[in-house]
CSV table of C-alpha atoms and ligand atoms in Angstrom, one decimal:
chain,number,residue,atom,x,y,z
A,14,UNK,CA,31.3,-28.7,-46.1
A,15,UNK,CA,34.8,-27.4,-45.7
A,16,UNK,CA,38.2,-27.6,-47.4
A,17,UNK,CA,40.3,-29.5,-44.9
A,18,UNK,CA,40.8,-32.8,-46.6
A,19,UNK,CA,43.4,-35.6,-46.9
A,20,UNK,CA,45.2,-35.9,-50.2
A,21,UNK,CA,46.7,-39.3,-50.2
A,22,UNK,CA,47.9,-39.4,-46.5
A,23,UNK,CA,48.5,-35.8,-45.9
A,24,UNK,CA,46.0,-33.2,-44.6
A,25,UNK,CA,45.5,-30.2,-46.8
A,26,UNK,CA,43.8,-26.8,-46.2
A,27,UNK,CA,42.4,-26.2,-49.7
A,28,UNK,CA,45.5,-26.9,-51.9
A,29,UNK,CA,48.1,-26.3,-49.2
A,30,UNK,CA,49.9,-29.1,-47.3
A,31,UNK,CA,49.4,-28.4,-43.5
A,32,UNK,CA,53.0,-29.7,-42.9
A,33,UNK,CA,54.3,-26.9,-45.0
A,34,UNK,CA,52.3,-24.3,-43.0
A,35,UNK,CA,53.5,-25.8,-39.7
A,36,UNK,CA,57.1,-25.7,-40.8
A,37,UNK,CA,56.9,-22.2,-42.1
A,38,UNK,CA,54.8,-20.5,-39.4
A,39,UNK,CA,55.4,-22.8,-36.4
A,40,UNK,CA,52.8,-24.2,-34.0
A,41,UNK,CA,50.3,-23.8,-32.4
A,42,UNK,CA,48.8,-22.3,-35.6
A,43,UNK,CA,45.3,-21.3,-36.6
A,44,UNK,CA,44.7,-22.0,-40.3
A,45,UNK,CA,41.6,-20.6,-42.1
A,46,UNK,CA,40.2,-21.6,-45.4
A,47,UNK,CA,38.9,-18.6,-47.3
A,48,UNK,CA,36.9,-20.7,-49.7
A,49,UNK,CA,35.1,-22.3,-46.8
A,50,UNK,CA,34.0,-19.2,-45.0
A,51,UNK,CA,33.0,-17.4,-48.2
A,52,UNK,CA,30.9,-20.5,-49.3
A,53,UNK,CA,29.1,-20.5,-45.9
A,54,UNK,CA,28.4,-16.8,-46.2
A,55,UNK,CA,27.0,-17.4,-49.7
A,56,UNK,CA,24.8,-20.3,-48.5
A,57,UNK,CA,23.1,-18.2,-45.9
A,58,UNK,CA,22.8,-15.2,-48.2
A,59,UNK,CA,21.2,-17.3,-50.9
A,60,UNK,CA,18.8,-19.1,-48.4
A,61,UNK,CA,17.3,-15.7,-47.6
A,62,UNK,CA,17.9,-14.0,-51.0
A,63,UNK,CA,14.2,-13.6,-51.8
A,64,UNK,CA,13.9,-11.4,-48.7
A,65,UNK,CA,17.0,-9.4,-49.6
A,66,UNK,CA,18.3,-10.1,-46.1
A,67,UNK,CA,21.2,-8.2,-44.6
A,68,UNK,CA,23.7,-10.7,-43.3
A,69,UNK,CA,25.7,-9.1,-40.4
A,70,UNK,CA,28.6,-11.5,-39.7
A,71,UNK,CA,29.1,-11.6,-35.9
A,72,UNK,CA,32.6,-10.3,-35.3
A,73,UNK,CA,32.9,-11.9,-31.9
A,74,UNK,CA,33.3,-15.3,-33.5
A,75,UNK,CA,36.5,-14.4,-35.2
A,76,UNK,CA,37.6,-10.8,-35.6
A,77,UNK,CA,40.9,-11.1,-37.5
A,78,UNK,CA,41.1,-8.1,-39.8
A,79,UNK,CA,42.0,-10.1,-42.9
A,80,UNK,CA,38.8,-12.2,-42.5
A,81,UNK,CA,36.7,-9.1,-41.9
A,82,UNK,CA,38.1,-7.5,-45.0
A,83,UNK,CA,37.2,-10.5,-47.1
A,84,UNK,CA,33.7,-10.6,-45.6
A,85,UNK,CA,33.2,-6.9,-46.2
A,86,UNK,CA,34.3,-7.4,-49.8
A,87,UNK,CA,31.8,-10.1,-50.2
A,88,UNK,CA,29.0,-7.7,-49.1
A,89,UNK,CA,28.6,-8.8,-45.5
A,90,UNK,CA,27.6,-6.4,-42.8
A,91,UNK,CA,28.8,-6.8,-39.2
A,92,UNK,CA,27.2,-7.4,-35.8
A,93,UNK,CA,29.3,-5.8,-33.1
A,94,UNK,CA,29.2,-5.7,-29.3
A,95,UNK,CA,31.9,-3.3,-28.2
A,96,UNK,CA,33.9,-0.2,-29.2
A,97,UNK,CA,36.8,-2.5,-30.1
A,98,UNK,CA,34.6,-4.5,-32.5
A,99,UNK,CA,33.4,-1.2,-34.0
A,100,UNK,CA,37.0,-0.2,-34.6
A,101,UNK,CA,37.8,-3.5,-36.2
A,102,UNK,CA,34.6,-3.3,-38.4
A,103,UNK,CA,35.4,0.2,-39.6
A,104,UNK,CA,39.0,-0.8,-40.4
A,105,UNK,CA,37.7,-3.5,-42.7
A,106,UNK,CA,36.2,-1.0,-45.1
A,107,UNK,CA,32.6,-2.1,-44.5
A,108,UNK,CA,29.8,0.5,-45.1
A,109,UNK,CA,28.9,1.7,-41.5
A,110,UNK,CA,25.3,1.5,-42.6
A,111,UNK,CA,25.7,-2.3,-42.5
A,112,UNK,CA,26.7,-2.4,-38.8
A,113,UNK,CA,24.4,-3.3,-36.0
A,114,UNK,CA,25.4,-2.9,-32.4
A,115,UNK,CA,24.1,-5.3,-29.6
A,116,UNK,CA,25.3,-6.0,-26.0
A,117,UNK,CA,23.9,-5.3,-22.6
A,118,UNK,CA,26.6,-2.9,-21.3
A,119,UNK,CA,27.3,-0.2,-24.0
A,120,UNK,CA,29.1,2.7,-22.3
A,121,UNK,CA,28.4,6.3,-23.1
A,122,UNK,CA,31.8,6.5,-24.8
A,123,UNK,CA,31.0,3.5,-27.0
A,124,UNK,CA,27.6,4.9,-27.9
A,125,UNK,CA,29.2,8.2,-28.9
A,126,UNK,CA,31.7,6.4,-31.1
A,127,UNK,CA,29.0,4.4,-32.8
A,128,UNK,CA,26.8,7.5,-33.4
A,129,UNK,CA,29.8,9.4,-34.8
A,130,UNK,CA,30.6,6.4,-37.1
A,131,UNK,CA,27.1,6.4,-38.6
A,132,UNK,CA,26.1,2.7,-37.9
A,133,UNK,CA,22.8,1.3,-39.1
A,134,UNK,CA,21.3,0.9,-35.6
A,135,UNK,CA,21.7,0.0,-32.0
A,136,UNK,CA,20.0,-3.1,-30.6
A,137,UNK,CA,18.9,-1.9,-27.2
A,138,UNK,CA,18.9,-4.3,-24.3
A,139,UNK,CA,17.3,-2.3,-21.4
A,140,UNK,CA,15.3,0.8,-20.6
A,141,UNK,CA,18.4,2.3,-19.0
A,142,UNK,CA,20.4,1.9,-22.2
A,143,UNK,CA,17.5,3.5,-24.2
A,144,UNK,CA,17.8,6.6,-22.0
A,145,UNK,CA,21.6,6.6,-22.2
A,146,UNK,CA,21.5,6.5,-26.0
A,147,UNK,CA,18.9,9.2,-26.0
A,148,UNK,CA,21.1,11.4,-23.8
A,149,UNK,CA,24.3,10.9,-25.8
A,150,UNK,CA,22.4,11.5,-29.0
A,151,UNK,CA,20.9,14.7,-27.5
A,152,UNK,CA,24.4,15.9,-26.6
A,153,UNK,CA,25.5,15.4,-30.2
A,154,UNK,CA,22.3,16.9,-31.6
A,155,UNK,CA,21.5,13.7,-33.4
A,156,UNK,CA,18.6,11.4,-33.8
A,157,UNK,CA,19.6,7.7,-33.8
A,158,UNK,CA,18.0,4.6,-35.2
A,159,UNK,CA,17.4,1.7,-32.8
A,160,UNK,CA,15.8,-1.7,-32.5
A,161,UNK,CA,14.8,-3.2,-29.2
A,162,UNK,CA,16.1,-6.7,-28.4
A,163,UNK,CA,13.3,-8.8,-27.2
A,164,UNK,CA,13.7,-11.7,-24.8
A,165,UNK,CA,11.1,-14.1,-26.1
A,166,UNK,CA,11.5,-16.6,-23.3
A,167,UNK,CA,12.4,-19.5,-25.6
A,168,UNK,CA,14.8,-22.3,-24.7
A,169,UNK,CA,17.3,-22.6,-27.5
A,170,UNK,CA,18.1,-26.2,-26.4
A,171,UNK,CA,21.8,-25.5,-26.3
A,172,UNK,CA,24.6,-25.3,-23.7
A,173,UNK,CA,23.4,-23.2,-20.7
A,174,UNK,CA,26.2,-20.7,-21.2
A,175,UNK,CA,25.1,-19.8,-24.7
A,176,UNK,CA,21.3,-20.0,-24.2
A,177,UNK,CA,20.3,-16.3,-24.2
A,178,UNK,CA,16.6,-16.1,-24.9
A,179,UNK,CA,15.1,-17.5,-21.6
A,180,UNK,CA,13.4,-15.1,-19.3
A,181,UNK,CA,16.1,-15.5,-16.6
A,182,UNK,CA,18.8,-14.4,-19.0
A,183,UNK,CA,20.4,-10.9,-18.8
A,184,UNK,CA,19.8,-10.4,-22.5
A,185,UNK,CA,17.1,-8.3,-24.2
A,186,UNK,CA,13.8,-7.0,-22.8
A,187,UNK,CA,11.1,-9.4,-21.5
A,188,UNK,CA,8.5,-9.7,-24.3
A,189,UNK,CA,5.8,-8.9,-21.8
A,190,UNK,CA,7.4,-5.5,-21.0
A,191,UNK,CA,8.6,-4.6,-24.4
A,192,UNK,CA,5.5,-2.8,-25.6
A,193,UNK,CA,5.9,-0.3,-22.7
A,194,UNK,CA,9.5,0.3,-23.8
A,195,UNK,CA,8.5,0.9,-27.4
A,196,UNK,CA,5.9,3.4,-26.1
A,197,UNK,CA,8.4,5.3,-24.0
A,198,UNK,CA,11.0,5.2,-26.9
A,199,UNK,CA,8.4,6.9,-29.1
A,200,UNK,CA,8.4,9.8,-26.8
A,201,UNK,CA,12.1,10.3,-26.8
A,202,UNK,CA,13.3,13.1,-29.2
A,203,UNK,CA,16.6,11.6,-30.1
A,204,UNK,CA,15.4,8.1,-30.8
A,205,UNK,CA,14.1,6.8,-34.0
A,206,UNK,CA,12.4,3.3,-33.7
A,207,UNK,CA,13.5,1.2,-36.6
A,208,UNK,CA,13.2,-2.4,-35.6
A,209,UNK,CA,12.7,-5.5,-33.5
A,210,UNK,CA,15.7,-7.7,-32.6
A,211,UNK,CA,16.3,-11.1,-31.0
A,212,UNK,CA,19.2,-13.5,-30.5
A,213,UNK,CA,18.2,-16.7,-28.6
A,214,UNK,CA,21.5,-18.5,-28.4
A,215,UNK,CA,24.3,-20.2,-30.1
A,216,UNK,CA,25.0,-23.6,-31.7
A,217,UNK,CA,21.3,-24.2,-32.3
A,218,UNK,CA,20.8,-27.3,-34.4
A,219,UNK,CA,17.1,-27.6,-34.8
A,220,UNK,CA,14.8,-24.9,-36.2
A,221,UNK,CA,12.2,-25.5,-33.5
A,222,UNK,CA,13.3,-22.9,-30.9
A,223,UNK,CA,14.0,-20.5,-33.7
A,224,UNK,CA,10.5,-21.0,-35.0
A,225,UNK,CA,8.9,-20.5,-31.6
A,226,UNK,CA,10.9,-17.3,-31.1
A,227,UNK,CA,10.2,-15.9,-34.6
A,228,UNK,CA,6.5,-16.8,-34.1
A,229,UNK,CA,6.4,-14.8,-30.9
A,230,UNK,CA,8.2,-11.9,-32.5
A,231,UNK,CA,5.8,-11.9,-35.5
A,232,UNK,CA,2.9,-11.7,-33.1
A,233,UNK,CA,4.6,-8.9,-31.2
A,234,UNK,CA,5.3,-7.0,-34.4
A,235,UNK,CA,1.6,-7.2,-35.3
A,236,UNK,CA,0.8,-5.7,-31.9
A,237,UNK,CA,3.3,-2.9,-32.5
A,238,UNK,CA,1.8,-2.1,-35.8
A,239,UNK,CA,-1.7,-2.1,-34.3
A,240,UNK,CA,-0.5,0.4,-31.7
A,241,UNK,CA,0.9,2.6,-34.4
A,242,UNK,CA,4.6,1.8,-33.8
A,243,UNK,CA,6.2,1.6,-37.3
A,244,UNK,CA,8.8,-1.1,-37.8
A,245,UNK,CA,11.1,-1.5,-40.8
A,246,UNK,CA,13.6,-4.2,-39.7
A,247,UNK,CA,13.3,-7.6,-38.0
A,248,UNK,CA,16.7,-8.9,-36.8
A,249,UNK,CA,16.6,-12.6,-35.9
A,250,UNK,CA,20.1,-12.8,-34.6
A,251,UNK,CA,22.6,-15.6,-35.1
A,252,UNK,CA,23.0,-19.0,-33.6
A,253,UNK,CA,22.8,-21.5,-36.5
A,254,UNK,CA,24.7,-24.6,-35.4
A,255,UNK,CA,27.5,-26.5,-37.2
A,256,UNK,CA,28.9,-30.0,-37.2
A,257,UNK,CA,31.6,-30.6,-34.6
A,258,UNK,CA,31.1,-34.3,-34.3
A,259,UNK,CA,27.9,-36.2,-34.9
A,260,UNK,CA,25.4,-33.2,-34.9
A,261,UNK,CA,22.9,-33.0,-37.7
A,262,UNK,CA,22.2,-29.3,-37.8
A,263,UNK,CA,19.4,-28.0,-40.1
A,264,UNK,CA,20.9,-26.3,-43.1
A,265,UNK,CA,20.5,-22.6,-43.8
A,266,UNK,CA,17.9,-23.5,-46.4
A,267,UNK,CA,15.8,-25.5,-43.9
A,268,UNK,CA,16.0,-22.7,-41.4
A,269,UNK,CA,15.0,-20.2,-44.0
A,270,UNK,CA,12.1,-22.3,-45.3
A,271,UNK,CA,10.8,-22.8,-41.7
A,272,UNK,CA,11.0,-19.2,-40.8
A,273,UNK,CA,9.7,-17.4,-43.9
A,274,UNK,CA,6.0,-18.3,-43.5
A,275,UNK,CA,6.0,-16.5,-40.2
A,276,UNK,CA,7.2,-13.3,-41.9
A,277,UNK,CA,4.9,-13.4,-44.9
A,278,UNK,CA,2.6,-10.4,-45.0
A,279,UNK,CA,4.9,-8.1,-43.0
A,280,UNK,CA,6.9,-5.8,-45.2
A,281,UNK,CA,10.0,-6.1,-43.1
A,282,UNK,CA,13.7,-6.0,-44.0
A,283,UNK,CA,15.4,-9.0,-42.4
A,284,UNK,CA,18.8,-9.0,-40.6
A,285,UNK,CA,20.7,-12.1,-39.5
A,286,UNK,CA,23.8,-12.2,-37.4
A,287,UNK,CA,25.6,-15.6,-38.0
A,288,UNK,CA,29.1,-16.1,-36.6
A,289,UNK,CA,29.9,-19.7,-36.1
A,290,UNK,CA,27.9,-20.9,-39.2
A,291,UNK,CA,30.3,-18.8,-41.3
A,292,UNK,CA,33.7,-19.2,-39.7
A,293,UNK,CA,33.4,-22.3,-37.4
A,294,UNK,CA,34.4,-25.0,-39.8
A,295,UNK,CA,36.6,-22.7,-41.8
A,296,UNK,CA,39.3,-22.8,-39.2
A,297,UNK,CA,41.6,-25.5,-37.6
A,298,UNK,CA,44.1,-25.3,-34.9
A,299,UNK,CA,47.4,-27.1,-35.8
A,300,UNK,CA,49.4,-28.3,-32.8
A,301,UNK,CA,52.6,-30.4,-32.4
A,302,UNK,CA,53.0,-33.2,-29.9
A,303,UNK,CA,55.6,-32.4,-27.3
A,304,UNK,CA,55.4,-35.6,-25.3
A,305,UNK,CA,53.6,-38.9,-25.5
A,306,UNK,CA,53.2,-39.6,-21.8
A,307,UNK,CA,52.2,-43.1,-20.7
A,308,UNK,CA,50.3,-43.0,-17.4
A,309,UNK,CA,49.1,-46.0,-15.3
A,310,UNK,CA,45.5,-45.3,-16.1
A,311,UNK,CA,45.7,-43.0,-19.1
A,312,UNK,CA,47.8,-42.1,-22.0
A,313,UNK,CA,48.4,-38.4,-22.6
A,314,UNK,CA,49.4,-36.7,-25.8
A,315,UNK,CA,50.9,-33.4,-24.5
A,316,UNK,CA,50.7,-30.9,-27.3
A,317,UNK,CA,51.9,-27.3,-27.7
A,318,UNK,CA,48.4,-25.8,-27.8
A,319,UNK,CA,46.5,-25.3,-24.6
A,320,UNK,CA,43.3,-23.9,-23.1
A,321,UNK,CA,44.7,-20.4,-23.6
A,322,UNK,CA,44.6,-21.1,-27.4
A,323,UNK,CA,41.2,-22.9,-27.5
A,324,UNK,CA,39.2,-22.6,-24.3
A,325,UNK,CA,36.0,-24.2,-25.7
A,326,UNK,CA,36.6,-27.8,-24.4
A,327,UNK,CA,37.5,-26.4,-20.9
A,328,UNK,CA,34.6,-23.9,-20.7
A,329,UNK,CA,31.7,-25.7,-22.4
A,330,UNK,CA,33.0,-29.3,-22.5
A,331,UNK,CA,32.9,-28.8,-26.3
A,332,UNK,CA,33.9,-31.6,-28.6
A,333,UNK,CA,36.4,-30.8,-31.4
A,334,UNK,CA,37.5,-33.6,-33.7
A,335,UNK,CA,41.3,-34.2,-33.5
A,336,UNK,CA,43.0,-35.9,-36.4
A,337,UNK,CA,46.6,-36.6,-37.4
A,338,UNK,CA,48.0,-34.3,-40.1
A,339,UNK,CA,49.8,-37.3,-41.6
A,340,UNK,CA,48.2,-40.8,-41.7
A,341,UNK,CA,50.5,-43.7,-40.9
A,342,UNK,CA,49.4,-47.1,-42.2
A,343,UNK,CA,49.4,-50.1,-39.9
A,344,UNK,CA,49.7,-48.3,-36.6
A,345,UNK,CA,47.3,-49.5,-33.9
A,346,UNK,CA,44.7,-47.2,-32.4
A,347,UNK,CA,45.4,-46.0,-28.9
A,348,UNK,CA,43.1,-44.3,-26.4
A,349,UNK,CA,44.5,-41.0,-25.1
A,350,UNK,CA,43.7,-37.6,-23.8
A,351,UNK,CA,45.0,-34.7,-25.8
A,352,UNK,CA,46.2,-32.1,-23.3
A,353,UNK,CA,48.0,-28.8,-23.3
A,354,UNK,CA,51.0,-27.6,-21.2
A,355,UNK,CA,49.0,-25.4,-18.8
A,356,UNK,CA,48.8,-26.0,-15.1
A,357,UNK,CA,45.1,-26.8,-14.9
A,358,UNK,CA,43.3,-30.1,-15.2
A,359,UNK,CA,40.8,-28.3,-17.4
A,360,UNK,CA,43.6,-27.9,-20.0
A,361,UNK,CA,42.5,-30.5,-22.4
A,362,UNK,CA,41.5,-30.4,-26.1
A,363,UNK,CA,40.0,-33.9,-26.2
A,364,UNK,CA,39.5,-36.8,-23.9
A,365,UNK,CA,39.5,-40.6,-24.5
A,366,UNK,CA,40.2,-40.2,-28.2
A,367,UNK,CA,41.2,-43.1,-30.5
A,368,UNK,CA,44.3,-42.1,-32.4
A,369,UNK,CA,47.0,-44.0,-34.1
A,370,UNK,CA,50.2,-44.3,-32.0
A,371,UNK,CA,51.8,-40.9,-32.3
A,372,UNK,CA,55.4,-39.9,-31.8
A,373,UNK,CA,56.7,-36.7,-30.3
A,374,UNK,CA,57.0,-34.0,-32.9
A,375,UNK,CA,54.1,-35.2,-35.0
A,376,UNK,CA,51.2,-32.8,-35.9
A,377,UNK,CA,47.6,-32.9,-34.9
A,378,UNK,CA,44.7,-30.9,-36.3
A,379,UNK,CA,41.9,-29.7,-34.1
A,380,UNK,CA,38.9,-29.2,-36.3
A,381,UNK,CA,36.1,-26.7,-36.3
A,382,UNK,CA,38.2,-24.1,-34.4
A,383,UNK,CA,37.5,-21.1,-36.6
A,384,UNK,CA,34.8,-19.7,-34.3
A,385,UNK,CA,35.5,-18.6,-30.7
A,386,UNK,CA,39.0,-20.1,-30.9
A,387,UNK,CA,41.5,-17.3,-31.4
A,388,UNK,CA,38.8,-14.8,-30.5
A,389,UNK,CA,38.8,-16.2,-26.9
A,390,UNK,CA,42.5,-16.9,-26.7
A,391,UNK,CA,44.5,-15.5,-23.8
A,392,UNK,CA,48.0,-15.2,-22.5
A,393,UNK,CA,47.4,-17.5,-19.5
A,394,UNK,CA,50.6,-19.1,-18.2
A,395,UNK,CA,52.4,-16.3,-20.1
A,396,UNK,CA,52.0,-18.0,-23.4
A,397,UNK,CA,52.3,-15.8,-26.4
A,398,UNK,CA,49.2,-16.2,-28.6
A,399,UNK,CA,49.4,-18.3,-31.8
A,400,UNK,CA,49.9,-17.1,-35.3
A,401,UNK,CA,47.0,-17.1,-37.8
A,402,UNK,CA,47.2,-18.0,-41.5
A,403,UNK,CA,44.7,-17.7,-44.3
A,404,UNK,CA,44.7,-20.2,-47.2
A,405,UNK,CA,43.3,-19.2,-50.5
A,406,UNK,CA,43.6,-22.0,-53.1
A,407,UNK,CA,47.3,-22.8,-53.3
A,408,UNK,CA,48.4,-19.6,-51.6
A,409,UNK,CA,48.8,-18.8,-47.9
A,410,UNK,CA,49.1,-15.5,-46.0
A,411,UNK,CA,50.2,-14.8,-42.5
A,412,UNK,CA,47.3,-12.8,-41.1
A,413,UNK,CA,48.5,-12.5,-37.5
A,414,UNK,CA,52.0,-12.9,-36.3
A,415,UNK,CA,52.8,-15.1,-33.4
A,416,UNK,CA,53.2,-13.0,-30.3
A,417,UNK,CA,56.7,-12.7,-28.7
A,418,UNK,CA,57.8,-12.7,-25.1
A,419,UNK,CA,58.3,-8.9,-25.4
A,420,UNK,CA,54.6,-8.6,-26.4
A,421,UNK,CA,53.7,-10.3,-23.2
A,422,UNK,CA,55.2,-7.4,-21.2
A,423,UNK,CA,55.0,-4.5,-23.6
A,424,UNK,CA,52.2,-2.7,-21.7
A,425,UNK,CA,53.6,-3.3,-18.2
A,426,UNK,CA,55.1,-0.4,-16.2
B,526,LLP,N1,24.3,-12.0,-32.3
B,526,LLP,C1,24.5,-11.9,-31.0
B,526,LLP,C2,23.8,-10.7,-30.3
B,526,LLP,C3,25.3,-12.7,-30.2
B,526,LLP,O1,25.5,-12.5,-28.9
B,526,LLP,C4,26.0,-13.8,-30.9
B,526,LLP,C5,26.8,-14.7,-30.1
B,526,LLP,C6,25.8,-13.9,-32.3
B,526,LLP,C7,25.0,-13.1,-32.9
B,526,LLP,C8,26.5,-15.0,-33.1
B,526,LLP,O2,26.1,-16.3,-32.7
B,526,LLP,P1,26.6,-17.6,-33.5
B,526,LLP,O3,25.9,-17.4,-34.9
B,526,LLP,O4,28.1,-17.5,-33.7
B,526,LLP,O5,26.1,-18.7,-32.8
B,526,LLP,N2,31.8,-18.7,-27.0
B,526,LLP,C9,30.7,-19.5,-27.3
B,526,LLP,C10,29.6,-18.8,-28.2
B,526,LLP,C11,29.1,-17.5,-27.6
B,526,LLP,C12,28.1,-16.8,-28.5
B,526,LLP,C13,27.9,-15.4,-28.0
B,526,LLP,N3,27.0,-14.7,-28.9
B,526,LLP,C14,31.2,-20.8,-28.0
B,526,LLP,O6,32.4,-20.9,-28.1
B,526,LLP,O7,30.4,-21.7,-28.2
């Protein structure tokens, strides 16, 4: 469900004509629908409402300050993975006691910043990190709350690059070694064990891997309790998939119904870290056709957005629907590749797509680009990054200015 729909023959974001946004703010342009991401947040919140779950939106999916501010207002917490994300989270006005901090490479400096900020807890990913946190906490004369991220060795049945819960992955601590780490954590003076954490991957469309992992975690929590290790929180991570094309992902309700029986009987507070589920379909990338190039084997629509704006097709062969902003009646469908201006063959947004014949200057909309779109954008080929706009009903707000050429060199000496 989202709010990018045609009214007559024109694509709208909520009640705003996309043509109007493109003329006012230029292209390439990221457009977000506030109603869409708030509804997605509410869906997941209500699916777990009987467990009073804390939803920590995963900032890495889209970290624009205006979006974070709206999410914080709505009651969301945040999942962070760096000092930069902590900075953004705090700026949003969120209660620091709703921030959880994951990531395999937290530096001493980042740990100090997080302790000073009073976050809810760290999700620890190695024995080495556990000691590093203990040492930093000691130097600050503090005791800090932690969960340990368990690697349950479950295949999330998703793209290899976003499959994070298999034993060969760098993430978390092997479930067979985890008890030892909890025992050693118990002995550390500046560590307070609070929880158990997992995150098995991203764009997971079936609840089965989730269920396997949660089942293993539940068993592990029972063992912890038997061994006298008290646990208050269970964090089951993010990863709920969305519809890009023909996927049929389980809904938040189905995920919740499947998971809850495993958790019955443990008096645990639940934490979730959804990113894509909330913001993925709430964003679109609007791009203008520069040239319609007819090749001998292929037709190319060369557009003004490239892999520096949206790297997902190049990096994961991801599919994003691409649709015209204005529908023309009677024009034949043509098979074409939609490509950017960057000097790489990986610079494509879509391949072999059937689109009506399009002219130079016409607009296309790349759907489902809210998550890991702008967040992964770069300046490759010295391209200033795109502007971002938030739509709220009939109103629209520039939430990030387009970069300028001066911005490209502003830090250079
Ligand atoms: N929690 C942790 C610890 C994570 O590492 C992630 C994502 C999430 C939560 C949120 O996952 P989500 O609900 O958004 O699936 N760039 C890739 C996705 C990378 C995901 C990294 N971790 C893509 O564009 O598909």
